[in-house]
Amino acid sequence: MLTKQAVLSDGEFSYEVVEGWMKLPPELKLGEVTAVGVDPADNVFLFCRGDHPMVVLDASGHVLRTWGHDLFKHPHGLHIGGDGNLYCTDDGDHTVRKCTPDGRLLLQIGVPGSPAPFMSGQPFHCCTHTALSPDGHIYVSDGYGNACIHKFDPDGRLLKSWGRSGCAPGEFYIPHNLVCGPDGWVYVADRENHRVQVFNEDGRYETQWNNFHRPCALCCGPEGQFYIGELGPLPAPCLKFPNLGPRVVVVNGQGNILARLSAGPAGIGPGRFIAPHGIAVDSQGNVYVAEVNTSAWPWVFPGTAPPQELPSLHKLRRCQ
């Protein structure tokens, strides 16, 4: 629900909606923020589909630098390791790039512009997200033209792949996002199967979390909770069905829902979302939600023109 003070609250979880947090110069246009990450110093990295693919902000919202120009084709997923290095997933050129915080390329997995055959199970065909395990292994969800997870060693050598298209345990219908928990297990947002699947570090299916609607964004916070960005209903006959997102959901390590946060149905305004696509949590428990609103608008609001400026990043400040 939304109070007069623009606070999203459910159970023990309350967040103030922080408007005007980003201090962008007038000449810097973000475009869609498809993913967001927070480094150990609480700097915020925005992976954007615009003129500046990576925009780096300090904890107060001031721009520190931009980079990635002429490097990425279609930004999609972003993960930041404990050492501050970034894993940037580009579904447009089928690559994962490991970069330093200032944009120096350290590792590239995949051949730009050379996708694996559709549904071949080989990396990559429109990969979606990357996660780093506590022991340094790299996991990639692969994604739109595949239905599997790949595991690489820290040097980018493929160790194994698992999964196929379907709805049974261990199968996927758009594995859109993934994260490694502190236990080393792999948590996958299996978007169109409306669930999060859980695997051990070798890809063995362990369990699944249900009662989600199109889980799209996924991250693990500093206190061990998981944060999930849900998309709203599709196709057109379902658009007006209530209580199906878009929203942010907080769950514990067993998949039990602790809070569902939104100010109402899809829309513009404090605490309302259209298409949560990426999510990150800083050391203080503040939540950042990246949205691909421009792309989603024709499906969410068919037959209408989107406003010229759509919010592409939300900050929710944890209330004490």
Short mmCIF file of C-alpha atoms in Angstrom, two decimals:
data_model
loop_
_atom_site.label_atom_id
_atom_site.label_comp_id
_atom_site.label_asym_id
_atom_site.label_seq_id
_atom_site.Cartn_x
_atom_site.Cartn_y
_atom_site.Cartn_z
CA MET A 1 0.00 0.00 0.00
CA LEU A 2 1.06 3.64 -0.36
CA THR A 3 0.72 6.13 2.48
CA LYS A 4 0.59 9.91 2.16
CA GLN A 5 4.34 9.94 2.91
CA ALA A 6 4.95 7.75 -0.15
CA VAL A 7 5.96 4.71 1.86
CA LEU A 8 5.52 1.17 0.58
CA SER A 9 4.79 -1.13 3.49
CA ASP A 10 3.87 -4.77 4.05
CA GLY A 11 4.43 -6.52 7.35
CA GLU A 12 7.81 -5.65 8.84
CA PHE A 13 9.10 -4.19 5.57
CA SER A 14 8.65 -0.49 4.89
CA TYR A 15 10.36 1.60 2.23
CA GLU A 16 10.23 5.31 1.52
CA VAL A 17 9.94 6.07 -2.18
CA VAL A 18 12.86 8.42 -2.93
CA GLU A 19 12.01 10.77 -5.78
CA GLY A 20 14.60 12.95 -7.51
CA TRP A 21 17.48 10.91 -6.11
CA MET A 22 19.56 10.92 -9.30
CA LYS A 23 21.43 14.16 -10.01
CA LEU A 24 21.95 13.79 -13.75
CA PRO A 25 23.34 16.60 -15.90
CA PRO A 26 20.79 17.77 -18.48
CA GLU A 27 22.79 16.36 -21.39
CA LEU A 28 22.85 12.83 -19.95
CA LYS A 29 19.83 10.80 -21.05
CA LEU A 30 19.63 7.35 -19.51
CA GLY A 31 17.29 5.59 -21.89
CA GLU A 32 16.01 2.31 -20.48
CA VAL A 33 17.86 1.04 -17.42
CA THR A 34 17.76 -2.67 -18.02
CA ALA A 35 19.84 -3.70 -14.98
CA VAL A 36 21.29 -2.19 -11.82
CA GLY A 37 24.08 -3.23 -9.49
CA VAL A 38 25.63 -1.90 -6.28
CA ASP A 39 29.33 -2.27 -5.49
CA PRO A 40 30.85 -2.79 -2.00
CA ALA A 41 31.12 1.01 -1.55
CA ASP A 42 27.40 1.46 -2.39
CA ASN A 43 28.12 3.08 -5.74
CA VAL A 44 25.25 2.34 -8.12
CA PHE A 45 25.87 1.07 -11.67
CA LEU A 46 23.15 1.48 -14.28
CA PHE A 47 23.32 -0.74 -17.37
CA CYS A 48 21.44 1.27 -19.98
CA ARG A 49 20.06 1.04 -23.50
CA GLY A 50 21.07 4.53 -24.47
CA ASP A 51 24.02 6.68 -25.45
CA HIS A 52 25.84 5.80 -22.22
CA PRO A 53 25.66 2.04 -21.62
CA MET A 54 27.13 2.17 -18.10
CA VAL A 55 26.35 5.10 -15.83
CA VAL A 56 28.01 5.08 -12.41
CA LEU A 57 26.50 7.05 -9.52
CA ASP A 58 27.70 7.57 -5.98
CA ALA A 59 25.46 6.81 -3.02
CA SER A 60 24.00 10.35 -3.22
CA GLY A 61 23.01 9.98 -6.88
CA HIS A 62 25.77 12.08 -8.46
CA VAL A 63 27.36 10.85 -11.69
CA LEU A 64 30.91 9.58 -11.22
CA ARG A 65 31.58 8.41 -14.78
CA THR A 66 30.11 6.69 -17.82
CA TRP A 67 31.64 4.00 -20.00
CA GLY A 68 30.88 1.14 -22.37
CA HIS A 69 30.41 3.28 -25.46
CA ASP A 70 30.72 1.16 -28.63
CA LEU A 71 31.17 -1.98 -26.50
CA PHE A 72 27.64 -3.29 -25.92
CA LYS A 73 24.89 -3.99 -28.43
CA HIS A 74 21.84 -4.62 -26.23
CA PRO A 75 22.45 -4.48 -22.44
CA HIS A 76 20.42 -6.93 -20.41
CA GLY A 77 21.90 -8.20 -17.12
CA LEU A 78 24.44 -6.93 -14.57
CA HIS A 79 26.12 -8.58 -11.60
CA ILE A 80 28.84 -7.06 -9.38
CA GLY A 81 31.22 -9.38 -7.56
CA GLY A 82 32.63 -8.86 -4.10
CA ASP A 83 35.83 -7.46 -5.62
CA GLY A 84 33.86 -4.78 -7.44
CA ASN A 85 34.28 -6.24 -10.93
CA LEU A 86 31.22 -6.28 -13.17
CA TYR A 87 29.69 -9.12 -15.20
CA CYS A 88 27.72 -7.56 -18.05
CA THR A 89 25.31 -9.78 -20.00
CA ASP A 90 24.45 -8.64 -23.52
CA ASP A 91 21.57 -10.56 -25.08
CA GLY A 92 21.99 -8.70 -28.36
CA ASP A 93 25.48 -9.99 -29.15
CA HIS A 94 25.35 -13.19 -27.04
CA THR A 95 28.22 -12.37 -24.70
CA VAL A 96 29.18 -11.96 -21.07
CA ARG A 97 31.92 -9.42 -20.37
CA LYS A 98 33.79 -9.07 -17.10
CA CYS A 99 34.93 -5.48 -16.62
CA THR A 100 36.62 -3.39 -13.97
CA PRO A 101 34.56 -0.66 -12.30
CA ASP A 102 36.02 1.88 -14.74
CA GLY A 103 35.24 -0.24 -17.81
CA ARG A 104 38.46 -2.10 -18.60
CA LEU A 105 37.66 -5.45 -20.19
CA LEU A 106 39.06 -8.42 -18.23
CA LEU A 107 37.24 -11.39 -19.76
CA GLN A 108 34.81 -12.10 -22.56
CA ILE A 109 32.73 -15.27 -22.84
CA GLY A 110 30.97 -15.83 -26.14
CA VAL A 111 31.64 -14.55 -29.65
CA PRO A 112 29.95 -11.23 -30.43
CA GLY A 113 27.30 -11.60 -33.09
CA SER A 114 27.65 -15.40 -33.27
CA PRO A 115 24.78 -17.06 -31.42
CA ALA A 116 24.67 -20.78 -30.75
CA PRO A 117 21.90 -22.61 -32.62
CA PHE A 118 18.42 -22.00 -31.23
CA MET A 119 17.63 -24.29 -28.26
CA SER A 120 20.90 -26.17 -28.77
CA GLY A 121 21.90 -25.94 -25.12
CA GLN A 122 25.26 -24.53 -26.18
CA PRO A 123 26.37 -21.07 -25.01
CA PHE A 124 24.99 -18.55 -25.90
CA HIS A 125 21.76 -17.64 -27.67
CA CYS A 126 20.38 -14.41 -26.17
CA CYS A 127 21.85 -14.90 -22.70
CA THR A 128 20.08 -12.93 -19.99
CA HIS A 129 22.05 -12.70 -16.74
CA THR A 130 25.24 -13.72 -14.92
CA ALA A 131 25.97 -14.59 -11.29
CA LEU A 132 29.18 -15.28 -9.41
CA SER A 133 29.35 -18.03 -6.79
CA PRO A 134 31.22 -17.62 -3.48
CA ASP A 135 34.06 -19.77 -4.88
CA GLY A 136 34.36 -17.71 -8.07
CA HIS A 137 32.46 -19.86 -10.57
CA ILE A 138 30.42 -18.02 -13.19
CA TYR A 139 26.81 -19.00 -13.91
CA VAL A 140 24.89 -17.66 -16.91
CA SER A 141 21.17 -17.93 -17.67
CA ASP A 142 20.60 -18.49 -21.39
CA GLY A 143 17.69 -17.18 -21.77
CA TYR A 144 15.67 -16.17 -24.83
CA GLY A 145 17.06 -18.51 -27.50
CA ASN A 146 18.04 -21.30 -25.12
CA ALA A 147 16.50 -22.74 -21.96
CA CYS A 148 19.48 -23.62 -19.82
CA ILE A 149 22.11 -22.58 -17.30
CA HIS A 150 25.85 -22.69 -17.99
CA LYS A 151 28.61 -22.99 -15.39
CA PHE A 152 32.10 -21.64 -16.14
CA ASP A 153 35.31 -21.60 -14.15
CA PRO A 154 36.76 -18.19 -13.17
CA ASP A 155 38.75 -18.10 -16.43
CA GLY A 156 35.63 -18.58 -18.57
CA ARG A 157 36.04 -22.28 -19.42
CA LEU A 158 32.72 -24.10 -19.72
CA LEU A 159 32.31 -26.77 -17.05
CA LYS A 160 28.74 -27.90 -17.59
CA SER A 161 25.28 -26.90 -18.79
CA TRP A 162 21.84 -28.06 -17.69
CA GLY A 163 18.19 -27.53 -18.52
CA ARG A 164 15.90 -27.60 -21.51
CA SER A 165 12.63 -26.03 -22.60
CA GLY A 166 9.63 -27.17 -20.55
CA CYS A 167 7.78 -26.79 -17.27
CA ALA A 168 8.99 -29.84 -15.31
CA PRO A 169 11.55 -29.51 -12.50
CA GLY A 170 14.90 -28.55 -14.03
CA GLU A 171 13.30 -27.26 -17.24
CA PHE A 172 12.87 -23.59 -18.13
CA TYR A 173 10.53 -21.23 -19.91
CA ILE A 174 12.73 -18.13 -20.19
CA PRO A 175 15.35 -18.36 -17.44
CA HIS A 176 15.55 -14.60 -17.12
CA ASN A 177 17.70 -13.95 -14.09
CA LEU A 178 19.77 -15.85 -11.55
CA VAL A 179 21.77 -15.31 -8.38
CA CYS A 180 24.05 -17.41 -6.19
CA GLY A 181 23.25 -17.47 -2.52
CA PRO A 182 25.83 -17.50 0.28
CA ASP A 183 25.43 -21.30 0.34
CA GLY A 184 26.65 -21.51 -3.28
CA TRP A 185 23.28 -22.70 -4.55
CA VAL A 186 21.90 -21.23 -7.76
CA TYR A 187 18.51 -19.50 -7.76
CA VAL A 188 16.91 -19.02 -11.19
CA ALA A 189 13.98 -16.74 -12.04
CA ASP A 190 12.13 -19.08 -14.42
CA ARG A 191 9.97 -16.24 -15.65
CA GLU A 192 7.19 -17.68 -17.76
CA ASN A 193 6.88 -20.74 -15.50
CA HIS A 194 6.05 -18.32 -12.64
CA ARG A 195 8.62 -19.77 -10.25
CA VAL A 196 12.15 -19.59 -8.89
CA GLN A 197 14.04 -22.86 -9.25
CA VAL A 198 16.85 -23.76 -6.86
CA PHE A 199 19.87 -25.91 -7.78
CA ASN A 200 23.03 -26.96 -6.02
CA GLU A 201 26.40 -25.85 -7.35
CA ASP A 202 26.51 -28.82 -9.76
CA GLY A 203 23.11 -28.12 -11.28
CA ARG A 204 21.13 -30.71 -9.33
CA TYR A 205 17.53 -29.63 -8.84
CA GLU A 206 16.75 -29.06 -5.17
CA THR A 207 13.40 -27.29 -4.93
CA GLN A 208 11.30 -24.51 -6.39
CA TRP A 209 9.53 -21.46 -5.03
CA ASN A 210 6.04 -20.85 -6.37
CA ASN A 211 3.34 -18.20 -5.95
CA PHE A 212 5.12 -15.61 -8.09
CA HIS A 213 3.85 -13.90 -11.21
CA ARG A 214 6.44 -13.76 -13.98
CA PRO A 215 9.52 -13.25 -11.75
CA CYS A 216 11.82 -11.11 -13.87
CA ALA A 217 14.40 -9.46 -11.57
CA LEU A 218 16.20 -11.28 -8.77
CA CYS A 219 18.91 -10.51 -6.23
CA CYS A 220 20.06 -11.52 -2.75
CA GLY A 221 20.38 -8.79 -0.12
CA PRO A 222 23.01 -8.38 2.59
CA GLU A 223 20.73 -9.89 5.24
CA GLY A 224 20.02 -13.05 3.22
CA GLN A 225 16.60 -12.10 1.89
CA PHE A 226 15.84 -12.40 -1.81
CA TYR A 227 14.24 -9.58 -3.76
CA ILE A 228 12.14 -10.37 -6.81
CA GLY A 229 10.72 -7.99 -9.38
CA GLU A 230 7.47 -9.36 -10.79
CA LEU A 231 6.05 -8.37 -14.15
CA GLY A 232 2.36 -7.72 -14.61
CA PRO A 233 -0.12 -9.88 -16.50
CA LEU A 234 -0.11 -10.60 -20.23
CA PRO A 235 -1.66 -11.15 -22.82
CA ALA A 236 -4.38 -8.57 -23.49
CA PRO A 237 -7.34 -10.48 -21.94
CA CYS A 238 -5.43 -10.60 -18.65
CA LEU A 239 -4.25 -7.01 -18.44
CA LYS A 240 -6.93 -5.81 -16.03
CA PHE A 241 -6.69 -8.72 -13.62
CA PRO A 242 -5.74 -7.24 -10.21
CA ASN A 243 -3.15 -8.36 -7.63
CA LEU A 244 -0.71 -9.78 -10.20
CA GLY A 245 1.99 -7.14 -10.21
CA PRO A 246 4.08 -5.42 -11.29
CA ARG A 247 5.69 -5.21 -7.85
CA VAL A 248 8.67 -6.06 -5.66
CA VAL A 249 8.48 -9.21 -3.54
CA VAL A 250 10.72 -9.98 -0.55
CA VAL A 251 11.25 -13.64 0.39
CA ASN A 252 13.41 -15.43 2.93
CA GLY A 253 15.98 -18.12 2.18
CA GLN A 254 13.30 -20.81 2.18
CA GLY A 255 11.19 -18.99 -0.39
CA ASN A 256 8.53 -17.82 2.05
CA ILE A 257 7.03 -14.49 1.02
CA LEU A 258 7.72 -11.73 3.57
CA ALA A 259 6.33 -8.72 1.69
CA ARG A 260 4.76 -7.66 -1.59
CA LEU A 261 5.43 -4.02 -2.37
CA SER A 262 3.66 -1.74 -4.84
CA ALA A 263 1.38 1.29 -4.83
CA GLY A 264 -1.18 -0.27 -7.12
CA PRO A 265 -1.48 -1.60 -10.66
CA ALA A 266 0.94 -0.79 -13.47
CA GLY A 267 1.42 2.91 -13.87
CA ILE A 268 3.52 6.00 -13.29
CA GLY A 269 3.96 7.62 -9.91
CA PRO A 270 5.66 7.02 -6.56
CA GLY A 271 5.74 3.33 -5.76
CA ARG A 272 4.16 2.19 -9.02
CA PHE A 273 5.93 0.04 -11.59
CA ILE A 274 5.47 -0.96 -15.21
CA ALA A 275 8.17 -3.51 -15.99
CA PRO A 276 10.70 -4.27 -13.19
CA HIS A 277 13.63 -5.81 -15.06
CA GLY A 278 16.59 -5.53 -12.70
CA ILE A 279 16.97 -5.18 -8.96
CA ALA A 280 19.79 -4.55 -6.47
CA VAL A 281 20.13 -3.90 -2.74
CA ASP A 282 22.84 -1.83 -1.06
CA SER A 283 24.53 -2.38 2.29
CA GLN A 284 21.85 -0.32 4.06
CA GLY A 285 18.98 -2.41 2.70
CA ASN A 286 17.87 0.20 0.16
CA VAL A 287 16.36 -1.29 -2.99
CA TYR A 288 17.00 -0.10 -6.56
CA VAL A 289 14.58 -1.20 -9.29
CA ALA A 290 15.46 -0.85 -12.98
CA GLU A 291 12.61 -0.80 -15.51
CA VAL A 292 12.32 -1.31 -19.27
CA ASN A 293 9.23 0.86 -19.45
CA THR A 294 9.55 2.06 -23.02
CA SER A 295 9.75 -1.48 -24.38
CA ALA A 296 6.94 -2.74 -22.18
CA TRP A 297 4.52 0.15 -22.66
CA PRO A 298 2.82 -1.18 -25.86
CA TRP A 299 1.97 -4.45 -24.10
CA VAL A 300 0.95 -2.97 -20.76
CA PHE A 301 -1.03 -0.07 -22.22
CA PRO A 302 -1.99 -1.16 -25.74
CA GLY A 303 -3.18 1.51 -28.13
CA THR A 304 -1.73 4.39 -26.13
CA ALA A 305 1.42 6.44 -26.62
CA PRO A 306 4.00 6.45 -23.81
CA PRO A 307 4.93 9.73 -22.17
CA GLN A 308 8.10 11.33 -23.48
CA GLU A 309 9.96 10.68 -20.23
CA LEU A 310 9.41 7.46 -18.33
CA PRO A 311 11.09 6.70 -14.99
CA SER A 312 13.64 3.95 -15.52
CA LEU A 313 15.08 3.64 -12.01
CA HIS A 314 13.42 3.68 -8.60
CA LYS A 315 15.08 3.95 -5.21
CA LEU A 316 13.26 2.58 -2.17
CA ARG A 317 14.90 3.62 1.10
CA ARG A 318 14.55 1.08 3.90
CA CYS A 319 12.72 2.59 6.87
CA GLN A 320 14.22 1.87 10.25
#
